[in-house]
Short mmCIF file of C-alpha atoms in Angstrom, two decimals:
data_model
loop_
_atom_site.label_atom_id
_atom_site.label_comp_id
_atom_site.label_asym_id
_atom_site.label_seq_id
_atom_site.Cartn_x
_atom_site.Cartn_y
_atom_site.Cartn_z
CA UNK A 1 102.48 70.99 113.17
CA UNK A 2 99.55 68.44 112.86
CA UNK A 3 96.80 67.87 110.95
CA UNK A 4 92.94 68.10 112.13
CA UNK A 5 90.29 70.95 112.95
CA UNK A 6 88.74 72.79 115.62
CA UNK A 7 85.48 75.09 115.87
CA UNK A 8 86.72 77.99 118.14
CA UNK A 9 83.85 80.22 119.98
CA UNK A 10 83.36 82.87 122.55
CA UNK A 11 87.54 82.78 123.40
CA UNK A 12 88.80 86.07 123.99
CA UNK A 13 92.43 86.50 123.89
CA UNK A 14 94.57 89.87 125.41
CA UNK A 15 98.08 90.82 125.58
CA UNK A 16 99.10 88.41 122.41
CA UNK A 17 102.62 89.31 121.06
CA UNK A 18 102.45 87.86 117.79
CA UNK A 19 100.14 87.78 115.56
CA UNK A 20 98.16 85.24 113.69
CA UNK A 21 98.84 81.59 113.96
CA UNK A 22 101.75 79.06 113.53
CA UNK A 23 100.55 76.54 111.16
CA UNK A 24 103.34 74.56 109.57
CA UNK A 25 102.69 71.22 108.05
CA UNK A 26 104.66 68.17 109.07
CA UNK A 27 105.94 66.54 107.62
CA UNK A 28 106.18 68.88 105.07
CA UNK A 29 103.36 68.49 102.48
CA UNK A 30 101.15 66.44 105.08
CA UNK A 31 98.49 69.36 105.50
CA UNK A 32 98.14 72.34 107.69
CA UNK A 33 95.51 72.59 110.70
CA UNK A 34 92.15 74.15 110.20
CA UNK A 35 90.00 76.45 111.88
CA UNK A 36 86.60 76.84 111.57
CA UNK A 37 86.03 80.42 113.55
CA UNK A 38 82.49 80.55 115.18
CA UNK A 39 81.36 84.05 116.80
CA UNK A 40 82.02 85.82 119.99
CA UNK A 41 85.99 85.89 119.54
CA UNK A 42 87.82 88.27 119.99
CA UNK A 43 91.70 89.71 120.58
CA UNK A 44 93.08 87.20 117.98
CA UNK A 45 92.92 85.72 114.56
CA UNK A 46 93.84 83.03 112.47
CA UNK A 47 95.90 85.47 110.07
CA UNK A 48 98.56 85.81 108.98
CA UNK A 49 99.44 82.33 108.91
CA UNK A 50 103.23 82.09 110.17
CA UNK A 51 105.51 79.04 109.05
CA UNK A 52 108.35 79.94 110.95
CA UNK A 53 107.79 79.55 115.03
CA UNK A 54 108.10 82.92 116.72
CA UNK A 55 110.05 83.81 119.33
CA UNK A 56 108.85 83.52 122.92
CA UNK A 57 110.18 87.35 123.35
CA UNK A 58 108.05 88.69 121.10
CA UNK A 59 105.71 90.66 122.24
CA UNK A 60 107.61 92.24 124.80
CA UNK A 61 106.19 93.25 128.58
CA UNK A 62 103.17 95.06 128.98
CA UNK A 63 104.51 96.97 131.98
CA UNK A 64 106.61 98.65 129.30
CA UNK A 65 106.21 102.61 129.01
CA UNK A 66 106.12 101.00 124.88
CA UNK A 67 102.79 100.27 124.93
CA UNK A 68 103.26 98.57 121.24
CA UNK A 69 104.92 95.73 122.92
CA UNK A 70 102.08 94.20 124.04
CA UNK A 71 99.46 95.57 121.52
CA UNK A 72 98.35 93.10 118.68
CA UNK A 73 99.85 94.31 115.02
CA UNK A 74 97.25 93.92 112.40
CA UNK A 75 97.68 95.63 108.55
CA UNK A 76 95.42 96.09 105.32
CA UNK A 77 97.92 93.87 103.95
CA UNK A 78 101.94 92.37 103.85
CA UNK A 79 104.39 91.59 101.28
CA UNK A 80 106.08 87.95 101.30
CA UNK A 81 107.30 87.31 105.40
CA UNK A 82 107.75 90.94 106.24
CA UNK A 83 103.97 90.32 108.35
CA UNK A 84 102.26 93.24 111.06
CA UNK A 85 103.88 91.52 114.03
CA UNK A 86 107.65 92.45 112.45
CA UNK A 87 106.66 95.77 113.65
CA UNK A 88 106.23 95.46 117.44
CA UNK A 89 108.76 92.26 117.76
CA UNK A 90 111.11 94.61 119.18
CA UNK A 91 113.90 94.33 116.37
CA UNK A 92 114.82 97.11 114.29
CA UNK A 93 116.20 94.91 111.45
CA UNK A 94 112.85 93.20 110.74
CA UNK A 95 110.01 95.00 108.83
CA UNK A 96 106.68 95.04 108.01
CA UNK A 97 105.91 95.67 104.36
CA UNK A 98 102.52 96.21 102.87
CA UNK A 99 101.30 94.91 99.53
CA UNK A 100 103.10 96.75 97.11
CA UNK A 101 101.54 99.05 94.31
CA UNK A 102 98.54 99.14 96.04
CA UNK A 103 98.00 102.68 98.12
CA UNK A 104 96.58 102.96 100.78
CA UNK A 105 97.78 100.86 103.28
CA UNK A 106 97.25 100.71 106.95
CA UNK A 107 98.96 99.29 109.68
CA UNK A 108 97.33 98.91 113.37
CA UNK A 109 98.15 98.41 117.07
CA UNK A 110 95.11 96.92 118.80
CA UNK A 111 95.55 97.40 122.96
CA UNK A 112 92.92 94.77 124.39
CA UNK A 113 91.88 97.78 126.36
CA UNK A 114 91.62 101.68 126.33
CA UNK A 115 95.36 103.64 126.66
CA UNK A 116 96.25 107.20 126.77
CA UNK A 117 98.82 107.61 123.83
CA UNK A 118 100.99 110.91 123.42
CA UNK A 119 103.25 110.45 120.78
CA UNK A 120 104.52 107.66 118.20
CA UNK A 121 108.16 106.82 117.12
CA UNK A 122 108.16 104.73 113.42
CA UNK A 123 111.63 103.11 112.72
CA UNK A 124 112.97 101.89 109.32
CA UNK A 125 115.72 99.20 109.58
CA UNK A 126 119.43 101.17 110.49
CA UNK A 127 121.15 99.96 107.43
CA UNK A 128 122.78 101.73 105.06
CA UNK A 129 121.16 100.22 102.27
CA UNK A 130 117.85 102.17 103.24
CA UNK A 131 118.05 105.24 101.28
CA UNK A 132 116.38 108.54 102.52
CA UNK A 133 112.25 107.82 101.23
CA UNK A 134 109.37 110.05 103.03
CA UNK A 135 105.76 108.35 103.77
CA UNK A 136 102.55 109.90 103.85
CA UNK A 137 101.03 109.00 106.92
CA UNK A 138 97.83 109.79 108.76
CA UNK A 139 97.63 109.19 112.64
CA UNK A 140 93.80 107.84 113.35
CA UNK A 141 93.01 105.93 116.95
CA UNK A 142 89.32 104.46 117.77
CA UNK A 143 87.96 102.88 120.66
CA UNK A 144 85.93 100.45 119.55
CA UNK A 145 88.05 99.54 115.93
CA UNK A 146 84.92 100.43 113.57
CA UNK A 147 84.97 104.37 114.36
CA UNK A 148 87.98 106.20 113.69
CA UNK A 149 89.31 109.76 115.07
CA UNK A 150 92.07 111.61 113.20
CA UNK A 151 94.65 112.28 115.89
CA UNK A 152 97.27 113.68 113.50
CA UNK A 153 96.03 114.86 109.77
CA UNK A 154 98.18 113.50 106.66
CA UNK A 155 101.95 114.37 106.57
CA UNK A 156 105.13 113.51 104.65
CA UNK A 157 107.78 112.08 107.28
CA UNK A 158 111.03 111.84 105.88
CA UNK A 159 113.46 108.43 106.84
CA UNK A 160 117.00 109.06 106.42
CA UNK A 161 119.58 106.64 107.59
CA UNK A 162 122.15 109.42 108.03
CA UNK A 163 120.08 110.42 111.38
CA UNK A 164 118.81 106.71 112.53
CA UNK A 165 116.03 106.24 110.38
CA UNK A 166 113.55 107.62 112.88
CA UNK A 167 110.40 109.56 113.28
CA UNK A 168 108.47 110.82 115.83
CA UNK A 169 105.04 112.10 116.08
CA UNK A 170 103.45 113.75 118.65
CA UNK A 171 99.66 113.15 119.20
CA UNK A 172 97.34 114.97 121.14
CA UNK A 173 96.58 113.13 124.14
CA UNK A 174 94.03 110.92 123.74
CA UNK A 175 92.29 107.84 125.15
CA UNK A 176 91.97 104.74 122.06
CA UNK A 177 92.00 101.06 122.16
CA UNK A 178 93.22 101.03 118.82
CA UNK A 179 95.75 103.19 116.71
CA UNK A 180 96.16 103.17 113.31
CA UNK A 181 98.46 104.30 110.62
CA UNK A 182 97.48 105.51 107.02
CA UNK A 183 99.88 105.20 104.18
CA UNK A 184 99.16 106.92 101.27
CA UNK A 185 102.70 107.60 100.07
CA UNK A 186 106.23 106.03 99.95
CA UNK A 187 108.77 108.07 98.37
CA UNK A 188 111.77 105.09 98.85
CA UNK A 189 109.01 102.41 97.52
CA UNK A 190 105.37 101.39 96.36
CA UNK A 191 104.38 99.87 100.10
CA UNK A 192 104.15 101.25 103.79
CA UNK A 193 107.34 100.37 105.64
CA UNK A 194 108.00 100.04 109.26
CA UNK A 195 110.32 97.97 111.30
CA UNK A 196 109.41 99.40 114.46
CA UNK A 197 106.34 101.16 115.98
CA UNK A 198 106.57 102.76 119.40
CA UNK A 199 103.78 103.96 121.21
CA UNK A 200 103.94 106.09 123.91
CA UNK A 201 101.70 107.37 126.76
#
């Protein structure tokens, strides 16, 4: 909430709950803070850009058997304030979005270390205003975030309110720092949609 800069270097950063920064001008209008990122960071990043503070519980414990709690929630992209970290926050009735019209899309848990995952349950808000949609999704997990394993090939999963608008998918067991979702397809509407993501060992 301040005006200024800072060169940020070698700072490595692990078990962050929310992602991005909070950079909110004020007052209002006065100008936001700027980073100048050097090399050797890692674990964090200045984006998205957040202008509402978020809460402390985000981001959950990472002695949780959910081991999205305390992963970081990156994506190829987001729609308006429906950001990655909406997605691991712990509350159903907040979403992450992708851009829209603009297939594929990807959204990604990021461990700060190497987990065994077994399964994955994706959750679209419980409202009845959700109607039933099915996304295309592709399971892939990597170990060092540039090399990517399919763990689960391309499938339709179908969200329908009438049963909790829940998913689960198992994986074959597998050791990745990183796990990633693929959307190709949204049946309900032109973006991937999740309001929860819950990992599993």
């Amino acid at each position: 909430e301040t005006q200024g800069s800072i060169s940020v270097s070698n700072v490595t950063a692990s078990n962050i709950g929310v992602a991005g920064v909070y950079n909110n001008p004020y007052p209002s209008g006065s100008g936001t803070f700027a980073f100048d990122v050097g090399s050797g960071n890692s674990g964090w990043a200045t984006t998205p850009v957040l202008t509402t503070f978020p809460s402390p519980g985000q981001g959950g414990s990472c002695n949780s058997t959910n081991l999205a709690l305390c992963a970081t929630m990156t994506a190829s992209g987001y729609t308006q304030d429906y950001v990655p970290s909406n997605a691991n926050d712990g509350n159903a009735d907040t979403y992450w979005e992708s851009t829209d019209n603009a297939f594929p899309q990807w959204l990604q848990a990021s461990f700060g270390s190497a987990q065994k995952v077994g399964s994955v349950t994706l959750d679209l808000p419980p409202l009845s205003d959700w109607q039933t949609r099915t996304q295309t999704i592709e399971v892939l997990g990597s170990t060092d975030g540039t090399n990517w394993t399919t763990l689960v090939p391309a499938a339709g999963y179908t969200f329908n309110p009438a049963t909790g608008n829940t998913v689960t998918i198992t994986l074959p067991t597998s050791t990745v720092q990183y796990l990633q979702l693929y959307f190709t397809a949204n049946t309900g509407w032109p973006a991937g949609q999740i309001s929860e993501c819950e990992i599993f060992s």
